PDB file of C-alpha atoms in Angstrom:
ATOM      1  CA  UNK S   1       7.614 -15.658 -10.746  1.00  0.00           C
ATOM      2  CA  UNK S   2       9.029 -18.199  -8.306  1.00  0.00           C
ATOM      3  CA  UNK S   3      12.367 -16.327  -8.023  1.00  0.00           C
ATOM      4  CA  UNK S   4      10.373 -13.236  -6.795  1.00  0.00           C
ATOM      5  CA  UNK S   5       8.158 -14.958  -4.737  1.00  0.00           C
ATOM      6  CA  UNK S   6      10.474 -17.527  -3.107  1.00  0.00           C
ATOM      7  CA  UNK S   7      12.790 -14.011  -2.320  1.00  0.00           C
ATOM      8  CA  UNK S   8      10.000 -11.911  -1.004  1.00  0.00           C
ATOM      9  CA  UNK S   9       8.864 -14.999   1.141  1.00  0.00           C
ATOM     10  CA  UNK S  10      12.347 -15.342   2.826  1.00  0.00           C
ATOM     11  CA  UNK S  11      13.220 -11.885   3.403  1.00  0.00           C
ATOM     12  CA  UNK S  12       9.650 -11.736   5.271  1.00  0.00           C
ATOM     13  CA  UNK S  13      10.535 -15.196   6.918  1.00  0.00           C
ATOM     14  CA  UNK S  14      14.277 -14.513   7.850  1.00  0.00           C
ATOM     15  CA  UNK S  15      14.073 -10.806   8.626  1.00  0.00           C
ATOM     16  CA  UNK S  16      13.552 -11.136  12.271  1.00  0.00           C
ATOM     17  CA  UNK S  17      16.798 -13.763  12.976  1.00  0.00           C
ATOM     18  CA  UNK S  18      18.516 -11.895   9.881  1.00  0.00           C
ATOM     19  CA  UNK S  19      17.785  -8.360  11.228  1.00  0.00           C
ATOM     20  CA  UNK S  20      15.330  -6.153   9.288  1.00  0.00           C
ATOM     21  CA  UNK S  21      17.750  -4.096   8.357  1.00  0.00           C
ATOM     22  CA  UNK S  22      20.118  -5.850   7.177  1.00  0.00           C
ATOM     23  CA  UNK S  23      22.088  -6.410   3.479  1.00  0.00           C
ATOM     24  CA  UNK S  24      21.172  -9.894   3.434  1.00  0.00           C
ATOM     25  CA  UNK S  25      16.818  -9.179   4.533  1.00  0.00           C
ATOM     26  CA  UNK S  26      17.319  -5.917   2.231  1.00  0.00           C
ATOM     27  CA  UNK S  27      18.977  -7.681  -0.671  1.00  0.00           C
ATOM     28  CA  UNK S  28      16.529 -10.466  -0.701  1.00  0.00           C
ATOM     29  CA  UNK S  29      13.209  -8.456  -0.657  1.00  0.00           C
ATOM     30  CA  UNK S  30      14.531  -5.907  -3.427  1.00  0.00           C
ATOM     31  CA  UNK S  31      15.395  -8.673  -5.952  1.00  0.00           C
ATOM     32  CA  UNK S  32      12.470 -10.268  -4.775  1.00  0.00           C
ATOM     33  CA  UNK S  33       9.897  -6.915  -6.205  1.00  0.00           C
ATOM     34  CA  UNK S  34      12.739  -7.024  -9.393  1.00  0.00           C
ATOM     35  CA  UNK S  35      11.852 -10.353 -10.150  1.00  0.00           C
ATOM     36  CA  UNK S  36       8.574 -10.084 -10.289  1.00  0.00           C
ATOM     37  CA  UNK S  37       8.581  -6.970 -12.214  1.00  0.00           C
ATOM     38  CA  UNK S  38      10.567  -8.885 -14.318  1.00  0.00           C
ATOM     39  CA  UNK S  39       7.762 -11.086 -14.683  1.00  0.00           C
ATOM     40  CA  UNK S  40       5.165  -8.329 -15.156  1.00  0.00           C
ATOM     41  CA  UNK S  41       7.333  -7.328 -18.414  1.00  0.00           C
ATOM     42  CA  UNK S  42       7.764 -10.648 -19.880  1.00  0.00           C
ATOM     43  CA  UNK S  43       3.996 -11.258 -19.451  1.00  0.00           C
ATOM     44  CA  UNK S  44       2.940  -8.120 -21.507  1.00  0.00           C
ATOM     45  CA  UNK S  45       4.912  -9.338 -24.380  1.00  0.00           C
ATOM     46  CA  UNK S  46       4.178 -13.125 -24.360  1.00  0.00           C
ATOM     47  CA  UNK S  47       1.853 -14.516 -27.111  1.00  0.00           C
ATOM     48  CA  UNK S  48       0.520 -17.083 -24.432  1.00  0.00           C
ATOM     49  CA  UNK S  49       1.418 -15.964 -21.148  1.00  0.00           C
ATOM     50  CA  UNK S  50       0.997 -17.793 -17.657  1.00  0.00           C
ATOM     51  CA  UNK S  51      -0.704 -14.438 -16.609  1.00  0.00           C
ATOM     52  CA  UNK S  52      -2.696 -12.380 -18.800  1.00  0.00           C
ATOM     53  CA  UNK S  53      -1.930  -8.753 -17.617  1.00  0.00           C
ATOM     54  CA  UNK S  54      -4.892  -7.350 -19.384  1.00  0.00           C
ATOM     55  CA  UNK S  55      -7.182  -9.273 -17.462  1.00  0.00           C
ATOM     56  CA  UNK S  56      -6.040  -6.978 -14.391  1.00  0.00           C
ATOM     57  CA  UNK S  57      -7.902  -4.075 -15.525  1.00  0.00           C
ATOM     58  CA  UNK S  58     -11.085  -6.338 -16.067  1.00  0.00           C
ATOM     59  CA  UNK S  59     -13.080  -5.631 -12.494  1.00  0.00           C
ATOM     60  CA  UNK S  60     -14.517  -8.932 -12.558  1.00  0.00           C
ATOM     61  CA  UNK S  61     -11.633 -10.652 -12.788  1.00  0.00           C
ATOM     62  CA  UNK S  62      -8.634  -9.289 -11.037  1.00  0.00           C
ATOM     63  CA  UNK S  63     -11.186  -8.271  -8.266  1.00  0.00           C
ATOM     64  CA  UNK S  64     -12.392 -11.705  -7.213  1.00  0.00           C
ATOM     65  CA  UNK S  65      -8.649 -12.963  -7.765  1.00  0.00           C
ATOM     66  CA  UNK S  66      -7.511 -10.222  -5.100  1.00  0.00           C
ATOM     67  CA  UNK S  67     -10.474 -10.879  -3.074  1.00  0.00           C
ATOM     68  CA  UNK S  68      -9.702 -14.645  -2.738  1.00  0.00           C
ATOM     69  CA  UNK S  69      -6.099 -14.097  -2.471  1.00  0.00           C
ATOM     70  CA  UNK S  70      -6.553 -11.749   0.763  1.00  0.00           C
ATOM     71  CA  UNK S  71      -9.006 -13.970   2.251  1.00  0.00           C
ATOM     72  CA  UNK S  72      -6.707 -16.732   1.907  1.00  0.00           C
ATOM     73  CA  UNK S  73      -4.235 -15.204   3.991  1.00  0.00           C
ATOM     74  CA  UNK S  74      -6.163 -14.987   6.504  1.00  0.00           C
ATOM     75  CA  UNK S  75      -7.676 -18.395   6.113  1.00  0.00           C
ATOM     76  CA  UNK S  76      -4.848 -20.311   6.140  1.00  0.00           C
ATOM     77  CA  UNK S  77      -2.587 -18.002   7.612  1.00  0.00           C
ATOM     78  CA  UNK S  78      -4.674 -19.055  10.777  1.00  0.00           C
ATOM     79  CA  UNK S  79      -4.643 -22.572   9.759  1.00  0.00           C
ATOM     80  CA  UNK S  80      -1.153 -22.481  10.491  1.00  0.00           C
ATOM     81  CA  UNK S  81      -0.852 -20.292  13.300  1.00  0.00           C
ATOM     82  CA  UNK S  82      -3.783 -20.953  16.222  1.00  0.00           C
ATOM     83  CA  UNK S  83      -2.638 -25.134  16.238  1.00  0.00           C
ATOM     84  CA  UNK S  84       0.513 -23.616  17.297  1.00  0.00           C
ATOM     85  CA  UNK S  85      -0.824 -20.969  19.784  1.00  0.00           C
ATOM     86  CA  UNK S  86      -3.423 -23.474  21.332  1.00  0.00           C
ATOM     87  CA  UNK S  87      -0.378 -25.838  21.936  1.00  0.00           C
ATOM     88  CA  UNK S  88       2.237 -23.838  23.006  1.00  0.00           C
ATOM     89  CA  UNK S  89       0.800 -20.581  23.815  1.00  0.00           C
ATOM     90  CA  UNK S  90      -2.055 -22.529  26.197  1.00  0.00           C
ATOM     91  CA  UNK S  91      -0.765 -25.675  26.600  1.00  0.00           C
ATOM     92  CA  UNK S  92      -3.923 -27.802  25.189  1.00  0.00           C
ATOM     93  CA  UNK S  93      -2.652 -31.085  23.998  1.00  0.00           C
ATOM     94  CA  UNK S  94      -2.449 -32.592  20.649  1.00  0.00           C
ATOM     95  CA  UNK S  95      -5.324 -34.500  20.583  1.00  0.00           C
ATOM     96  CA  UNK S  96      -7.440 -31.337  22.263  1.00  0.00           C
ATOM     97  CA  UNK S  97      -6.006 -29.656  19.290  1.00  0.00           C
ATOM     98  CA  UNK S  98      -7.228 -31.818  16.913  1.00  0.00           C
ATOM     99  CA  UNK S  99     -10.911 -31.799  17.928  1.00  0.00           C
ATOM    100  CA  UNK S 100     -11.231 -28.026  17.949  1.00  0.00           C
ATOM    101  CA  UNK S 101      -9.684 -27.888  14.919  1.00  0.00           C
ATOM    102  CA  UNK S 102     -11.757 -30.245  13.090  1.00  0.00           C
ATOM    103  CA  UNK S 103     -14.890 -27.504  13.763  1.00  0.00           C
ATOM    104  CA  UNK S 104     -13.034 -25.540  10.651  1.00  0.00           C
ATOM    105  CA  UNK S 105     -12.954 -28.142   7.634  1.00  0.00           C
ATOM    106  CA  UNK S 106     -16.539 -29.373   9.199  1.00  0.00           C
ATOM    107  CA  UNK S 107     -18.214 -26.205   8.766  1.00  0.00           C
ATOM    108  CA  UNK S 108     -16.581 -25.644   5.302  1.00  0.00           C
ATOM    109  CA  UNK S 109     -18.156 -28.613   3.939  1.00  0.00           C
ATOM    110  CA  UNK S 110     -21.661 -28.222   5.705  1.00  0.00           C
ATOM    111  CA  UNK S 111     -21.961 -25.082   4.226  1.00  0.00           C
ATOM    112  CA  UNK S 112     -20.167 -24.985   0.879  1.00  0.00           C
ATOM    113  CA  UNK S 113     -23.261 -26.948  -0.661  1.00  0.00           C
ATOM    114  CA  UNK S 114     -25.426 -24.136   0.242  1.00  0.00           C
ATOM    115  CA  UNK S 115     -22.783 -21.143  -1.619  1.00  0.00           C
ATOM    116  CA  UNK S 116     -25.554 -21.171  -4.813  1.00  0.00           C
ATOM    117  CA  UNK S 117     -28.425 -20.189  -2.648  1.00  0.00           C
ATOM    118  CA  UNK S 118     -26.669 -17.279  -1.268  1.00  0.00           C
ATOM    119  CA  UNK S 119     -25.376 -16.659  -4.688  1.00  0.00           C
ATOM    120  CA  UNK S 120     -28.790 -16.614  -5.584  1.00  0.00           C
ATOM    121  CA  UNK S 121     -30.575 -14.643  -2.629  1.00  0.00           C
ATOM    122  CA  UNK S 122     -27.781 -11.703  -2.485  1.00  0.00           C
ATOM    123  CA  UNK S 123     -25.472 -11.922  -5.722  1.00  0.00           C
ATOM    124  CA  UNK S 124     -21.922 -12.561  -6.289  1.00  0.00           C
ATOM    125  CA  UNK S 125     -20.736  -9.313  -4.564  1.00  0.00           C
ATOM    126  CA  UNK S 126     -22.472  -9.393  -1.502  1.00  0.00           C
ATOM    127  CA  UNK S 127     -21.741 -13.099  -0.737  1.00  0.00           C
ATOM    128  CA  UNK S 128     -18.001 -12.633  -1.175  1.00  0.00           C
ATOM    129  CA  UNK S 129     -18.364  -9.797   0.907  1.00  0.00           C
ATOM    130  CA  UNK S 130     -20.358 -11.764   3.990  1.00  0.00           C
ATOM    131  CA  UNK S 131     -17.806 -14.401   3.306  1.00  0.00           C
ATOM    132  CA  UNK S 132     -14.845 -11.797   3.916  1.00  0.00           C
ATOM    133  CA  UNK S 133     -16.696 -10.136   6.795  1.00  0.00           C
ATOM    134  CA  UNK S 134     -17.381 -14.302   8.240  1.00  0.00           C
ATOM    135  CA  UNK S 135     -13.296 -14.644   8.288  1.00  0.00           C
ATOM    136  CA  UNK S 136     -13.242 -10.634   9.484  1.00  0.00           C
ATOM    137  CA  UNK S 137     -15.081 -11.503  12.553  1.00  0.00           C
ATOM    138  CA  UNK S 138     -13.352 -15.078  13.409  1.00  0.00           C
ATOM    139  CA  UNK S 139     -10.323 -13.344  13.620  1.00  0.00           C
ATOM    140  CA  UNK S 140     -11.711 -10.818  16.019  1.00  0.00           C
ATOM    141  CA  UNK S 141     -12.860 -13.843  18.138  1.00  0.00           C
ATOM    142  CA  UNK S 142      -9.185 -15.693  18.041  1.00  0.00           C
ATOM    143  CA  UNK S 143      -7.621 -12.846  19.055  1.00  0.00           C
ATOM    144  CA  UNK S 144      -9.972 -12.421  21.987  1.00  0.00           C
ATOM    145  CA  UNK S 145      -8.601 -15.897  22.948  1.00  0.00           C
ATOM    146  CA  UNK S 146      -6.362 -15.300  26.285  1.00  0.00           C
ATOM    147  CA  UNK S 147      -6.714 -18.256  28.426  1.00  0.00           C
ATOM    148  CA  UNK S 148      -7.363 -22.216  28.662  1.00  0.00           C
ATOM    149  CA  UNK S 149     -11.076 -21.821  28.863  1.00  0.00           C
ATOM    150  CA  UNK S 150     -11.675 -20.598  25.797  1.00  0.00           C
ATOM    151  CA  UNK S 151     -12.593 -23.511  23.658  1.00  0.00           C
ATOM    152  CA  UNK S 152     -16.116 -22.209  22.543  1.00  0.00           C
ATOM    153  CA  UNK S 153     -13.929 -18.582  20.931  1.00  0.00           C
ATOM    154  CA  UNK S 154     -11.509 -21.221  19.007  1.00  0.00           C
ATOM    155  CA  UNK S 155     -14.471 -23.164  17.600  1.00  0.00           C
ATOM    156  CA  UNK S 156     -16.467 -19.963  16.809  1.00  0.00           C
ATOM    157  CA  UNK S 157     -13.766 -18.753  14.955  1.00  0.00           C
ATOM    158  CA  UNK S 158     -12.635 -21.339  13.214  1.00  0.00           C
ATOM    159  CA  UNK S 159     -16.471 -22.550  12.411  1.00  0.00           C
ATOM    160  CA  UNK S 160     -16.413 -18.824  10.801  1.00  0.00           C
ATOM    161  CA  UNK S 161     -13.521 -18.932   8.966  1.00  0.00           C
ATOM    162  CA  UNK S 162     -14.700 -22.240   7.351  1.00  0.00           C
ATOM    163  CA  UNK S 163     -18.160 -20.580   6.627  1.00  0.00           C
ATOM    164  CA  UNK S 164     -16.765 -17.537   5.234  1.00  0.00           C
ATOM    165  CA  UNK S 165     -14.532 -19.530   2.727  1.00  0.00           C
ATOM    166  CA  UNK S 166     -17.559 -21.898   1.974  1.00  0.00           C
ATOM    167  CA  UNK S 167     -19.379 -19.104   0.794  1.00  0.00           C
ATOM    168  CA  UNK S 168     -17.511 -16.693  -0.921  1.00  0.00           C
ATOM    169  CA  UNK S 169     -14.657 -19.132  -2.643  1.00  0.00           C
ATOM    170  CA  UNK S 170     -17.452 -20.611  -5.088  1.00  0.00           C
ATOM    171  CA  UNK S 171     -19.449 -17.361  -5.569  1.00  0.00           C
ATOM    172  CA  UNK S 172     -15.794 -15.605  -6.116  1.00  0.00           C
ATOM    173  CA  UNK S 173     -15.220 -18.660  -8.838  1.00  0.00           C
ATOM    174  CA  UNK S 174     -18.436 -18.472 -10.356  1.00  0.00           C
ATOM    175  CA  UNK S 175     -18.138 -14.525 -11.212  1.00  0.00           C
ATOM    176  CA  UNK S 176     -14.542 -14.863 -12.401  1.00  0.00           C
ATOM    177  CA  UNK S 177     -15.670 -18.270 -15.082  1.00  0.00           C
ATOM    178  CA  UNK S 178     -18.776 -15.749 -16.093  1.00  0.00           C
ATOM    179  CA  UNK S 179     -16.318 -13.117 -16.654  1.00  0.00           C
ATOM    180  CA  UNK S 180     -14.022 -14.543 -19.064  1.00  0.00           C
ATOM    181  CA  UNK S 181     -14.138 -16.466 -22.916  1.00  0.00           C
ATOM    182  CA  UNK S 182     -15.344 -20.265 -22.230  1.00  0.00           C
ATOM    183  CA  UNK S 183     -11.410 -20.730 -24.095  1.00  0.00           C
ATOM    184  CA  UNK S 184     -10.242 -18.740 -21.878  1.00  0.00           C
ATOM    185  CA  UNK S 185     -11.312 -20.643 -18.396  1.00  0.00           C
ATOM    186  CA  UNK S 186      -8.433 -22.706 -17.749  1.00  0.00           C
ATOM    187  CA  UNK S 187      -6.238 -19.896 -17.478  1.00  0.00           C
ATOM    188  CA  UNK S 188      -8.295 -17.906 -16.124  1.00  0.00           C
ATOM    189  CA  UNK S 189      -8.935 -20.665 -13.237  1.00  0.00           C
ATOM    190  CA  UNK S 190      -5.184 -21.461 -12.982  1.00  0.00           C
ATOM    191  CA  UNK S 191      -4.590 -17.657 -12.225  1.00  0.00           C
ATOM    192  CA  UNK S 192      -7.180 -17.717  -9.706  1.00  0.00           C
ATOM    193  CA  UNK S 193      -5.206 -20.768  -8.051  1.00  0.00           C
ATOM    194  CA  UNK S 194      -2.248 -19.440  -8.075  1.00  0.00           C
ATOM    195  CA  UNK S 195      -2.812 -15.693  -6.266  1.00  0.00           C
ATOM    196  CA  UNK S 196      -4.670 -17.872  -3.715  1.00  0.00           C
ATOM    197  CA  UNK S 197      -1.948 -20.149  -3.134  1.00  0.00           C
ATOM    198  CA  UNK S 198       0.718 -17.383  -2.915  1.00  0.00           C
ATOM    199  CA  UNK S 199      -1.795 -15.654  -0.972  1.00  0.00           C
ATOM    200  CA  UNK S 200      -1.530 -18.768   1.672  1.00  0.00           C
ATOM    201  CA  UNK S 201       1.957 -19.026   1.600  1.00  0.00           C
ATOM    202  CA  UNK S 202       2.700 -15.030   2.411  1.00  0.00           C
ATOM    203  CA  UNK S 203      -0.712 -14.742   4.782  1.00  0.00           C
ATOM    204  CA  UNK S 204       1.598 -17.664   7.133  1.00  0.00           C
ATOM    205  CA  UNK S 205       4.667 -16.243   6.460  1.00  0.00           C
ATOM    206  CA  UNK S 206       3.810 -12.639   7.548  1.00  0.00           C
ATOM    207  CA  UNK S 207       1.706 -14.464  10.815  1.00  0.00           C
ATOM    208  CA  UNK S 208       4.874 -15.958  11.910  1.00  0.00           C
ATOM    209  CA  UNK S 209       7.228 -12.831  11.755  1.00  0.00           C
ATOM    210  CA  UNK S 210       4.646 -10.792  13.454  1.00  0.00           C
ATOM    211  CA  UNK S 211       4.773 -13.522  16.086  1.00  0.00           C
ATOM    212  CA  UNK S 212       8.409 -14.082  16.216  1.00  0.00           C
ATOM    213  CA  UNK S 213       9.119 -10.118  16.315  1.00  0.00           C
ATOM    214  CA  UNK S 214       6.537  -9.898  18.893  1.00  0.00           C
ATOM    215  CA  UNK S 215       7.445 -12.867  21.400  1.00  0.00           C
ATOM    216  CA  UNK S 216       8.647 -11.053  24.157  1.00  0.00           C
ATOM    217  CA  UNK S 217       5.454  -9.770  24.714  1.00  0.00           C
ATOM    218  CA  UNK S 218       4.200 -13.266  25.523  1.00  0.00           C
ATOM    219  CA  UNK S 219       3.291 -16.254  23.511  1.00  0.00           C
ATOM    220  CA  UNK S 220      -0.329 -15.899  23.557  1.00  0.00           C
ATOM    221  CA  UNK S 221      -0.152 -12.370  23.102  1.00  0.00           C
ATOM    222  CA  UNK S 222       2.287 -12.237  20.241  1.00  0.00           C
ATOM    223  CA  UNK S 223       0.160 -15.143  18.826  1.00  0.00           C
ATOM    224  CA  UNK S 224      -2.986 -12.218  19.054  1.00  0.00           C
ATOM    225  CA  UNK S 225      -0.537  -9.843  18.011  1.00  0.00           C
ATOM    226  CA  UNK S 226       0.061 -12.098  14.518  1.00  0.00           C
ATOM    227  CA  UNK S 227      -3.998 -12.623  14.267  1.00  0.00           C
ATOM    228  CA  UNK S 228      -4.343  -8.962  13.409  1.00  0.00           C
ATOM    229  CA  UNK S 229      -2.275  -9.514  10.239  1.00  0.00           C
ATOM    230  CA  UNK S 230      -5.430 -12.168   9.352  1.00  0.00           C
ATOM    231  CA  UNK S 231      -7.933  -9.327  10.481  1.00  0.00           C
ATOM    232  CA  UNK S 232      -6.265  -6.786   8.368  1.00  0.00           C
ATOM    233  CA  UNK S 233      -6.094  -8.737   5.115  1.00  0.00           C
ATOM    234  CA  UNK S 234      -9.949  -9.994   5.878  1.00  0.00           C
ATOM    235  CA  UNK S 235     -10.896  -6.454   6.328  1.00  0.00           C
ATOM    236  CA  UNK S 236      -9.192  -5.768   2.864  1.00  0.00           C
ATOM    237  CA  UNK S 237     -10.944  -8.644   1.165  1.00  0.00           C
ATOM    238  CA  UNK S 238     -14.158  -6.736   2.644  1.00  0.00           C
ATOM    239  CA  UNK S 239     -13.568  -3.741   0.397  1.00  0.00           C
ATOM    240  CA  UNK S 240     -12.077  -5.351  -2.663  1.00  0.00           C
ATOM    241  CA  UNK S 241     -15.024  -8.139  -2.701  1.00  0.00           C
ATOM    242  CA  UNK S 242     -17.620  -4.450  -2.685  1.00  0.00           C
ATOM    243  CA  UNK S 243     -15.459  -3.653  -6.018  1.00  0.00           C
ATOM    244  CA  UNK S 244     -16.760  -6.780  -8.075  1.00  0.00           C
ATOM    245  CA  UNK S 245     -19.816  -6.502 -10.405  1.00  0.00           C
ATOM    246  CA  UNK S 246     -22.464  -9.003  -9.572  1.00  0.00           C
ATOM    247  CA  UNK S 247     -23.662 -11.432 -12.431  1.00  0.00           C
ATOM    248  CA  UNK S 248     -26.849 -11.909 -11.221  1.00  0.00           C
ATOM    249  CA  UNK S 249     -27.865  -8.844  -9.370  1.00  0.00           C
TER     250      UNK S 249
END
């Protein structure tokens, strides 16, 4: 599993100095999909494996997992990238960095209190989905971000990313616990973990080749150019979250 990640990750990360096209980009992202087919095969035959396969045909499990995993690229995908676009794209300084950025992690924890009420007005399903749709339409408003004066788009969109994760990442844990033997949970929430982590990792890597492969364009536009990768894999979450079954509607 690390092999194929760690190989798909640099292929995406290298392609544009290696050349996307080339034996060494090539080489790395086929053994990359190898390895983790690997994985897949060693998994269906392990009496304890890290991943239980046969939880991927459960909706209510390898749903939410998806789900989560999708809107965490995007999440932190953006985490990485718009400190980096504010700074060198705009030319804000550190410190005005830092105080826009704070408006993320600050909604988060306002709101995550408040996930079980909208659990418990709308169901699991529809709050992941308003969660996804939250990060769906903060990406809209960072890519809309073009000049200097723009400080109230960058705080809208990172207050919704930080709502949209508040909501749906504890409604999305919730269904998956519900969905699984009580023996059962600690794999089940180590799974969960995991696709959102790698989610992370490949939601910043892809942001960054987008923006590297798309410099010449200009840096704040290649930036907004990199965004859409966050927009597309929110929009995904969108649909995937409308696949779950909700517990308690």
């Amino acid at each position: 599993l690390g092999a194929g990640a760690v190989l798909i990750l640099l292929a995406i990360n290298r392609g544009n100095s290696w050349g996307w096209s080339s034996v060494s980009t090539l080489g790395a992202g086929v053994a990359g999909i190898a390895a983790l087919l690997a994985f897949y095969q060693v998994e269906l035959r392990a009496s304890d494996p890290l991943m239980p396969v046969k939880w991927l045909k459960t909706r209510n499990v390898a749903f939410p997992v998806v789900t989560q995993g999708l809107m965490n690229m995007s999440y932190m995908g953006s985490f990485l990238l718009v400190p980096q676009m504010l700074e060198n794209g705009l030319g804000y300084t550190p410190s005005h960095v830092g105080w826009l950025i704070i408006s993320r992690p600050l909604t988060f924890s306002l709101i995550a209190p408040f996930a079980g009420y909208f659990v418990g007005r709308l169901g699991e399903r529809k709050t992941g989905m308003l969660g996804a749709f939250m990060i769906l339409l903060a990406m809209v408003a960072l890519i809309m971000v073009n000049s200097p004066n723009s400080d109230w788009l960058v705080v809208l969109g990172l207050s919704l990313t930080g709502f949209g994760m508040g909501i749906a990442a504890p409604s999305l844990t919730s269904l998956l616990a519900a969905s699984v033997k009580e023996s059962d949970m600690g794999v089940a929430s180590a799974m969960q973990q995991l696709m959102s982590q790698m989610g992370a990792v490949l939601g910043g890597a892809l942001m960054i080749a987008v923006h590297d492969i798309t410099e010449s364009s200009g840096k704040v536009t290649s930036y907004s150019y990199a965004l859409v990768v966050g927009a597309v894999c929110a929009a995904a979450a969108v649909l995937t979250g409308s696949l779950v079954r909700s517990s308690s509607r």
